Short mmCIF file of C-alpha atoms and ligand atoms in Angstrom, two decimals:
data_model
loop_
_atom_site.label_atom_id
_atom_site.label_comp_id
_atom_site.label_asym_id
_atom_site.label_seq_id
_atom_site.Cartn_x
_atom_site.Cartn_y
_atom_site.Cartn_z
CA MET I 1 101.07 80.96 94.27
CA LEU I 2 99.47 84.20 93.13
CA VAL I 3 97.49 84.60 89.90
CA LEU I 4 96.80 88.13 88.67
CA GLY I 5 94.07 88.57 86.06
CA VAL I 6 95.21 91.47 83.86
CA THR I 7 92.59 93.21 81.75
CA GLY I 8 92.07 96.72 80.40
CA ASP I 9 90.81 99.08 77.74
CA VAL I 10 91.47 98.05 74.14
CA GLY I 11 95.08 98.97 73.29
CA ALA I 12 95.72 100.43 76.76
CA GLY I 13 98.83 98.37 77.46
CA LYS I 14 97.75 94.97 78.90
CA SER I 15 100.51 93.17 77.00
CA THR I 16 103.06 95.85 77.86
CA VAL I 17 102.26 95.56 81.57
CA SER I 18 102.37 91.75 81.40
CA GLN I 19 105.72 91.78 79.58
CA ILE I 20 107.26 94.17 82.11
CA TRP I 21 106.09 91.94 84.97
CA LYS I 22 107.40 88.93 83.05
CA SER I 23 110.84 90.58 82.94
CA LEU I 24 110.54 90.92 86.74
CA GLY I 25 109.80 87.26 87.32
CA ALA I 26 106.16 86.50 86.46
CA THR I 27 104.96 83.71 84.17
CA ILE I 28 102.38 84.77 81.56
CA ILE I 29 99.30 83.09 80.18
CA ASP I 30 97.71 85.05 77.33
CA ALA I 31 94.04 84.57 76.42
CA ASP I 32 94.45 86.36 73.05
CA ALA I 33 97.24 83.93 72.10
CA LEU I 34 95.09 80.96 73.13
CA ALA I 35 92.18 82.34 71.08
CA HIS I 36 94.55 82.42 68.09
CA GLU I 37 95.49 78.80 68.86
CA ALA I 38 91.78 77.90 68.82
CA TRP I 39 91.56 79.32 65.30
CA LYS I 40 94.01 76.60 64.12
CA ASP I 41 91.55 73.85 65.00
CA THR I 42 90.13 72.29 61.82
CA THR I 43 86.58 72.12 63.22
CA VAL I 44 86.71 75.80 64.15
CA LEU I 45 88.02 76.69 60.66
CA ARG I 46 85.31 74.58 59.00
CA ARG I 47 82.50 76.07 61.09
CA ALA I 48 83.73 79.62 60.41
CA SER I 49 84.04 79.12 56.65
CA GLU I 50 80.63 77.39 56.49
CA ARG I 51 79.10 80.38 58.26
CA TRP I 52 80.95 83.26 56.62
CA GLY I 53 82.37 81.81 53.41
CA THR I 54 85.98 81.20 52.42
CA GLN I 55 86.64 84.98 52.62
CA VAL I 56 87.64 84.34 56.26
CA LEU I 57 90.47 82.03 55.17
CA LEU I 58 93.88 83.09 53.89
CA GLY I 59 95.45 81.35 50.88
CA ASN I 60 97.30 78.95 53.19
CA GLY I 61 94.05 77.88 54.87
CA HIS I 62 94.71 79.86 58.07
CA ILE I 63 92.17 82.25 59.52
CA ASN I 64 92.25 85.88 58.41
CA PRO I 65 91.85 87.78 61.70
CA SER I 66 91.09 91.15 60.17
CA VAL I 67 88.20 89.74 58.09
CA VAL I 68 86.83 87.89 61.14
CA ALA I 69 87.24 91.08 63.21
CA SER I 70 85.28 93.11 60.65
CA ILE I 71 82.44 90.56 60.75
CA VAL I 72 82.19 89.89 64.48
CA PHE I 73 82.84 93.37 65.85
CA SER I 74 80.05 94.83 63.75
CA ASP I 75 77.28 92.35 64.52
CA MET I 76 76.16 91.18 67.96
CA THR I 77 74.81 87.82 66.68
CA GLU I 78 78.12 86.97 64.98
CA TYR I 79 80.04 88.24 68.00
CA GLU I 80 78.13 85.94 70.35
CA TRP I 81 78.51 83.03 67.96
CA VAL I 82 82.29 83.43 67.80
CA CYS I 83 82.64 83.91 71.56
CA ASP I 84 80.55 80.77 72.21
CA MET I 85 82.85 78.82 69.90
CA ILE I 86 86.24 80.18 71.07
CA HIS I 87 85.80 80.96 74.79
CA PRO I 88 85.29 77.41 76.12
CA PHE I 89 88.60 76.36 74.52
CA VAL I 90 90.39 79.41 75.97
CA ARG I 91 88.89 78.83 79.44
CA ILE I 92 89.87 75.15 79.53
CA GLU I 93 93.40 75.81 78.25
CA MET I 94 93.96 78.63 80.74
CA GLU I 95 92.83 76.50 83.66
CA ARG I 96 95.04 73.63 82.48
CA LYS I 97 98.06 75.92 82.22
CA VAL I 98 97.44 77.47 85.65
CA ALA I 99 97.29 74.00 87.17
CA SER I 100 100.79 73.26 85.89
CA LEU I 101 102.34 76.49 87.17
CA GLN I 102 103.45 77.87 90.48
CA GLY I 103 104.76 81.17 91.86
CA TRP I 104 103.65 84.48 90.42
CA VAL I 105 101.43 84.09 87.35
CA ILE I 106 99.86 86.74 85.09
CA ALA I 107 96.74 85.76 83.15
CA GLU I 108 96.14 88.38 80.47
CA ILE I 109 92.40 88.23 79.81
CA PRO I 110 90.76 91.04 77.78
CA LEU I 111 87.27 89.84 78.81
CA LEU I 112 88.03 89.24 82.50
CA PHE I 113 85.10 91.30 83.78
CA GLU I 114 82.73 90.51 80.90
CA ASN I 115 82.83 86.75 81.43
CA ARG I 116 82.75 85.33 84.95
CA ILE I 117 86.13 85.87 86.66
CA PRO I 118 87.75 82.40 86.79
CA TRP I 119 87.97 80.93 90.30
CA TRP I 120 91.76 80.67 90.03
CA VAL I 121 92.31 84.43 89.66
CA ASP I 122 93.41 85.87 93.01
CA LEU I 123 93.51 89.58 92.14
CA SER I 124 92.30 91.62 89.16
CA VAL I 125 94.36 94.36 87.52
CA TYR I 126 92.75 96.88 85.17
CA VAL I 127 95.04 98.76 82.74
CA THR I 128 93.65 102.03 81.47
CA ALA I 129 94.84 104.89 79.28
CA PRO I 130 93.04 107.90 77.74
CA LEU I 131 91.60 107.31 74.26
CA ASP I 132 93.89 109.89 72.56
CA LEU I 133 97.00 108.08 73.84
CA ARG I 134 95.62 104.69 72.85
CA LEU I 135 94.90 106.05 69.37
CA ALA I 136 98.43 107.37 68.96
CA ARG I 137 100.04 104.20 70.32
CA ASN I 138 97.95 101.79 68.23
CA GLU I 139 98.15 103.67 64.95
CA VAL I 140 101.00 101.39 63.85
CA ARG I 141 98.63 98.42 64.17
CA GLY I 142 96.31 100.11 61.69
CA TRP I 143 93.71 100.71 64.41
CA ASN I 144 91.85 104.00 64.25
CA LYS I 145 89.25 105.43 66.68
CA GLU I 146 86.45 103.45 65.00
CA GLU I 147 88.33 100.14 65.36
CA ILE I 148 89.03 100.71 69.05
CA GLU I 149 85.47 101.85 69.75
CA ARG I 150 83.91 99.03 67.77
CA ARG I 151 85.77 96.44 69.89
CA GLU I 152 85.04 98.35 73.07
CA ARG I 153 81.27 98.38 72.45
CA PHE I 154 81.29 94.75 73.54
CA LEU I 155 83.13 95.45 76.78
CA ARG I 156 81.82 96.76 80.09
CA ASN I 157 82.30 100.46 80.61
CA ALA I 158 85.48 101.85 82.11
CA GLU I 159 83.87 103.13 85.34
CA GLU I 160 82.45 99.70 86.24
CA LYS I 161 85.77 98.01 85.58
CA ARG I 162 87.73 100.58 87.54
CA ALA I 163 85.39 100.02 90.49
CA GLU I 164 85.59 96.24 90.28
CA ALA I 165 89.38 95.95 89.89
CA ASP I 166 91.67 95.26 92.85
CA LEU I 167 94.37 97.38 91.23
CA VAL I 168 94.09 100.08 88.54
CA ILE I 169 97.21 100.86 86.46
CA ARG I 170 97.00 104.22 84.67
CA ASN I 171 99.30 103.82 81.68
CA ASP I 172 99.24 107.50 80.71
CA SER I 173 102.92 108.31 80.88
CA SER I 174 106.22 106.97 79.52
CA ILE I 175 107.27 103.31 79.52
CA ASP I 176 109.99 104.22 82.07
CA THR I 177 107.41 105.61 84.48
CA LEU I 178 105.25 102.53 83.95
CA GLU I 179 108.23 100.25 84.67
CA GLN I 180 109.03 102.09 87.89
CA SER I 181 105.52 101.78 89.24
CA LEU I 182 105.20 98.13 88.13
CA SER I 183 108.48 97.16 89.79
CA ARG I 184 107.20 98.40 93.17
CA TYR I 185 104.13 96.18 92.81
CA ALA I 186 106.29 93.30 91.57
CA ALA I 187 108.23 93.17 94.84
CA LEU I 188 104.96 92.83 96.77
CA PHE I 189 103.41 90.31 94.37
CA LYS I 190 106.48 88.08 94.50
CA LYS I 191 106.27 87.92 98.28
CA MET I 192 102.52 87.29 98.14
CA ALA I 193 103.12 84.44 95.68
CA ALA I 194 105.66 83.00 98.11
CA LEU I 195 103.37 82.81 101.16
CA CYS I 196 103.86 79.32 102.52
CA GLU I 197 103.26 77.00 105.43
CA ILE I 198 106.21 75.86 107.53
CA ARG I 199 106.26 72.83 109.80
CA GLY I 200 108.70 71.48 112.32
CA TYR I 201 108.58 68.32 114.43
CA SER I 202 110.02 67.30 117.80
CA SER I 203 109.20 64.72 120.45
CA ASP I 204 110.29 67.23 123.11
CA GLU I 205 107.63 69.78 124.06
CA LEU I 206 110.20 72.18 125.49
CA VAL I 207 112.20 72.19 122.25
CA ILE I 208 109.14 73.03 120.21
CA ARG I 209 108.04 75.76 122.64
CA LYS I 210 111.45 77.45 122.50
CA ALA I 211 111.51 77.29 118.70
CA ALA I 212 108.02 78.81 118.57
CA ILE I 213 109.05 81.71 120.82
CA ARG I 214 112.13 82.45 118.70
CA LEU I 215 110.29 82.29 115.39
CA GLY I 216 107.33 84.28 116.74
CA ALA I 217 109.66 87.06 117.92
CA SER I 218 111.34 87.29 114.49
CA GLY I 219 108.21 88.63 112.79
CA GLN I 220 108.92 86.33 109.83
CA VAL I 221 106.26 83.77 110.70
CA THR I 222 102.72 84.18 111.97
CA ARG I 223 99.75 82.14 113.29
CA ILE I 224 101.92 79.58 115.09
CA GLU I 225 100.09 76.44 116.19
CA ILE I 226 101.51 73.56 118.19
CA VAL I 227 99.73 70.29 117.63
CA PRO I 228 100.32 67.11 119.66
CA LEU I 229 100.58 64.08 117.38
CA THR I 230 100.37 60.40 118.08
CA ASN I 231 102.33 58.30 115.61
CA ALA I 232 100.92 54.80 115.28
CA LEU I 233 103.50 52.20 114.30
CA VAL I 234 102.24 48.74 113.41
CA ARG I 235 104.95 46.08 113.47
CA GLY I 236 104.51 42.31 113.58
CA GLY I 237 100.82 42.60 114.42
CA SER I 238 101.35 44.89 117.41
CA LEU I 239 100.85 48.63 117.69
CA SER I 240 103.16 51.08 119.41
CA MET I 241 102.26 54.71 119.85
CA ASN I 242 104.78 57.58 120.03
CA LYS I 243 103.93 61.09 121.08
CA ARG I 244 105.48 64.05 119.29
CA TYR I 245 104.66 67.65 118.50
CA MET I 246 104.22 69.55 115.28
CA MET I 247 104.68 73.28 115.04
CA ARG I 248 102.85 74.83 112.11
CA ALA I 249 102.87 78.47 110.99
CA TYR I 250 102.59 80.73 107.95
CA SER I 251 105.64 82.42 106.48
CA CYS I 252 107.12 83.52 103.15
CA GLU I 253 109.45 81.26 101.15
CA PHE I 254 111.95 84.14 101.07
CA TYR I 255 112.42 83.68 104.85
CA TRP I 256 112.90 79.90 104.68
CA ALA I 257 116.70 79.98 105.10
CA PHE I 258 116.26 81.83 108.41
CA VAL I 259 113.34 79.64 109.52
CA GLU I 260 115.12 76.38 108.77
CA ARG I 261 118.32 77.53 110.47
CA THR I 262 116.39 78.58 113.57
CA LEU I 263 114.47 75.31 113.78
CA THR I 264 117.63 73.27 113.30
CA GLU I 265 119.53 75.29 115.92
CA GLU I 266 116.68 74.71 118.38
CA GLY I 267 116.99 70.98 117.82
CA LEU I 268 113.85 70.14 115.84
CA GLU I 269 114.04 66.72 114.26
CA GLU I 270 112.36 67.50 110.93
CA THR I 271 111.37 70.64 109.04
CA GLU I 272 109.05 71.16 106.08
CA LEU I 273 108.21 74.03 103.73
CA ILE I 274 104.83 73.65 102.03
CA SER I 275 103.84 75.85 99.07
CA ILE I 276 100.28 77.17 99.09
CA ARG I 277 98.29 77.09 95.86
CA ARG I 278 95.27 79.01 97.05
CA LEU I 279 94.34 81.18 100.00
CA SER I 280 91.04 82.87 100.76
CA ARG I 281 91.18 86.57 99.99
CA SER I 282 90.70 87.56 103.63
CA LEU I 283 93.41 85.21 104.94
CA ARG I 284 95.83 86.33 102.22
CA ASN I 285 95.28 89.99 103.14
CA GLU I 286 95.80 89.27 106.83
CA LEU I 287 98.99 87.29 106.18
CA VAL I 288 100.38 90.05 103.95
CA GLU I 289 99.73 92.51 106.79
CA GLU I 290 101.26 90.23 109.42
CA ILE I 291 104.34 88.92 107.59
CA ILE I 292 105.09 91.14 104.61
CA GLY I 293 103.94 94.47 106.04
C1 COD Z 1 88.24 88.46 66.13
C2 COD Z 1 89.70 88.10 66.22
C3 COD Z 1 90.02 86.95 65.28
C4 COD Z 1 90.52 89.32 65.79
O1 COD Z 1 91.91 89.07 65.92
P1 COD Z 1 92.96 90.29 66.08
O2 COD Z 1 94.32 89.69 65.76
O3 COD Z 1 92.50 91.48 65.34
O4 COD Z 1 92.90 90.70 67.59
P2 COD Z 1 93.46 89.96 68.92
O5 COD Z 1 92.86 88.61 69.04
O6 COD Z 1 94.94 90.01 68.93
O7 COD Z 1 92.87 90.87 70.07
C5 COD Z 1 93.35 92.19 70.22
C6 COD Z 1 92.47 92.95 71.15
O8 COD Z 1 91.15 93.07 70.61
C7 COD Z 1 90.24 93.07 71.68
N1 COD Z 1 89.35 91.90 71.59
C8 COD Z 1 89.62 90.64 71.20
N2 COD Z 1 88.55 89.85 71.32
C9 COD Z 1 87.59 90.64 71.80
C10 COD Z 1 86.25 90.43 72.15
N3 COD Z 1 85.68 89.21 72.04
N4 COD Z 1 85.53 91.48 72.61
C11 COD Z 1 86.07 92.71 72.72
N5 COD Z 1 87.35 92.97 72.43
C12 COD Z 1 88.08 91.95 71.98
C13 COD Z 1 91.07 92.97 72.98
O9 COD Z 1 91.44 94.23 73.45
C14 COD Z 1 92.28 92.24 72.50
O10 COD Z 1 93.37 92.37 73.34
C15 COD Z 1 90.12 87.71 67.67
O11 COD Z 1 90.15 88.83 68.49
C16 COD Z 1 89.18 86.70 68.29
O12 COD Z 1 89.22 85.53 67.95
N6 COD Z 1 88.28 87.18 69.19
C17 COD Z 1 87.28 86.30 69.78
C18 COD Z 1 87.85 85.53 70.94
C19 COD Z 1 88.01 86.42 72.13
O13 COD Z 1 87.03 86.89 72.71
N7 COD Z 1 89.27 86.66 72.52
C20 COD Z 1 89.58 87.42 73.69
C21 COD Z 1 90.21 86.55 74.75
S1 COD Z 1 89.11 85.37 75.45
N1 ATP Z 2 103.43 103.95 78.32
C1 ATP Z 2 103.53 103.75 77.00
N2 ATP Z 2 104.16 104.65 76.21
C2 ATP Z 2 104.24 104.47 74.87
N3 ATP Z 2 103.73 103.41 74.21
C3 ATP Z 2 103.10 102.49 74.93
C4 ATP Z 2 102.96 102.59 76.36
N4 ATP Z 2 102.29 101.52 76.81
C5 ATP Z 2 102.01 100.75 75.73
N5 ATP Z 2 102.50 101.33 74.60
C6 ATP Z 2 102.35 100.83 73.21
O1 ATP Z 2 100.97 100.83 72.91
C7 ATP Z 2 100.65 99.75 72.04
C8 ATP Z 2 99.50 98.93 72.66
O2 ATP Z 2 99.99 98.34 73.86
P1 ATP Z 2 99.65 96.82 74.22
O3 ATP Z 2 99.80 95.96 73.03
O4 ATP Z 2 100.40 96.50 75.44
O5 ATP Z 2 98.09 97.04 74.55
P2 ATP Z 2 97.00 95.92 74.84
O6 ATP Z 2 96.07 96.48 75.84
O7 ATP Z 2 97.66 94.63 75.15
O8 ATP Z 2 96.31 95.83 73.42
P3 ATP Z 2 95.15 94.79 72.97
O9 ATP Z 2 93.87 95.45 73.35
O10 ATP Z 2 95.37 94.61 71.56
O11 ATP Z 2 95.38 93.55 73.71
C9 ATP Z 2 101.94 98.94 71.87
O12 ATP Z 2 102.53 99.30 70.65
C10 ATP Z 2 102.81 99.40 73.04
O13 ATP Z 2 104.19 99.32 72.74
#
């Protein structure tokens, strides 16, 4: 599994980047959408209308985002109040969704660097575009320079975010150019998301040694370990112990067909492919270098 935290300047193209990666195979979780979900909660609606009056409600009782935006983005106290109310819900929902997913996941989080980066984000992606382009692109949303700047006052500055991000996407050209550059990254991210552990078992040491040599030479697995196992079998009050060997290594799920065929040809008795939910950053980088290249 690989979770990318996608953030960026206001109106720079976070959603556009996420949607392009979605079309290339990623699953998306969107913090803005979850924040909008939070606004449907009756307690949240009651607290907001008690604080700001019924002006923040539409005729149908739903929240009026543009009125809330004009209140919270022009007053730090109100901004903090709303963030304290909405963010815990968004954080919990995001974590819950991540737990139910696998593979390559994009978490679109406008405040990724402003709030603590969640532990389940593996890599951060910062989407940036010059202000004049953002103005032109967001005009249709009714956002002018003041609206963009008033939201951005609450965000960390661009230089800090650029320095902190694992990957910076400059969205300063056409959508076609953006798609081309994102599809190159997508190929890598899909393989990173598919890093896995493989296991094979045999009671014959020679069989397992030969399989290890063949797999090791293929370059499609790395960090091979051979572990002697003792299987304890309790039957009718007595214990019998069988020796066998486990070969364990890292690989990529894309190579599984080859790995399984090789292990079967070499005569291993059982094979397993185990998905990995989380790797340390250093181990992930090393495995990418060793297996994906
Ligand atoms: C104030 C609200 C109702 C305005 O809704 P609106 O439809 O105008 O904007 P939307 O939610 O779609 O956000 C659009 C963009 O505004 C910017 N933005 C949104 N929230 C924030 C914020 N707290 N700080 C700075 N910029 C923000 C981001 O670039 C975001 O992508 C809404 O943004 C909100 O509830 N914000 C508080 C919750 C929050 O911080 N959400 C961000 C994800 S955790
Ligand atoms: N390379 C591009 N060329 C032209 N238009 C673009 C490009 N990238 C994004 N856009 C347009 O710019 C607008 C803003 O993009 P998008 O909604 O992806 O930004 P965002 O960062 O998600 O915004 P927000 O801050 O509201 O979350 C959209 O109308 C989108 O279609």
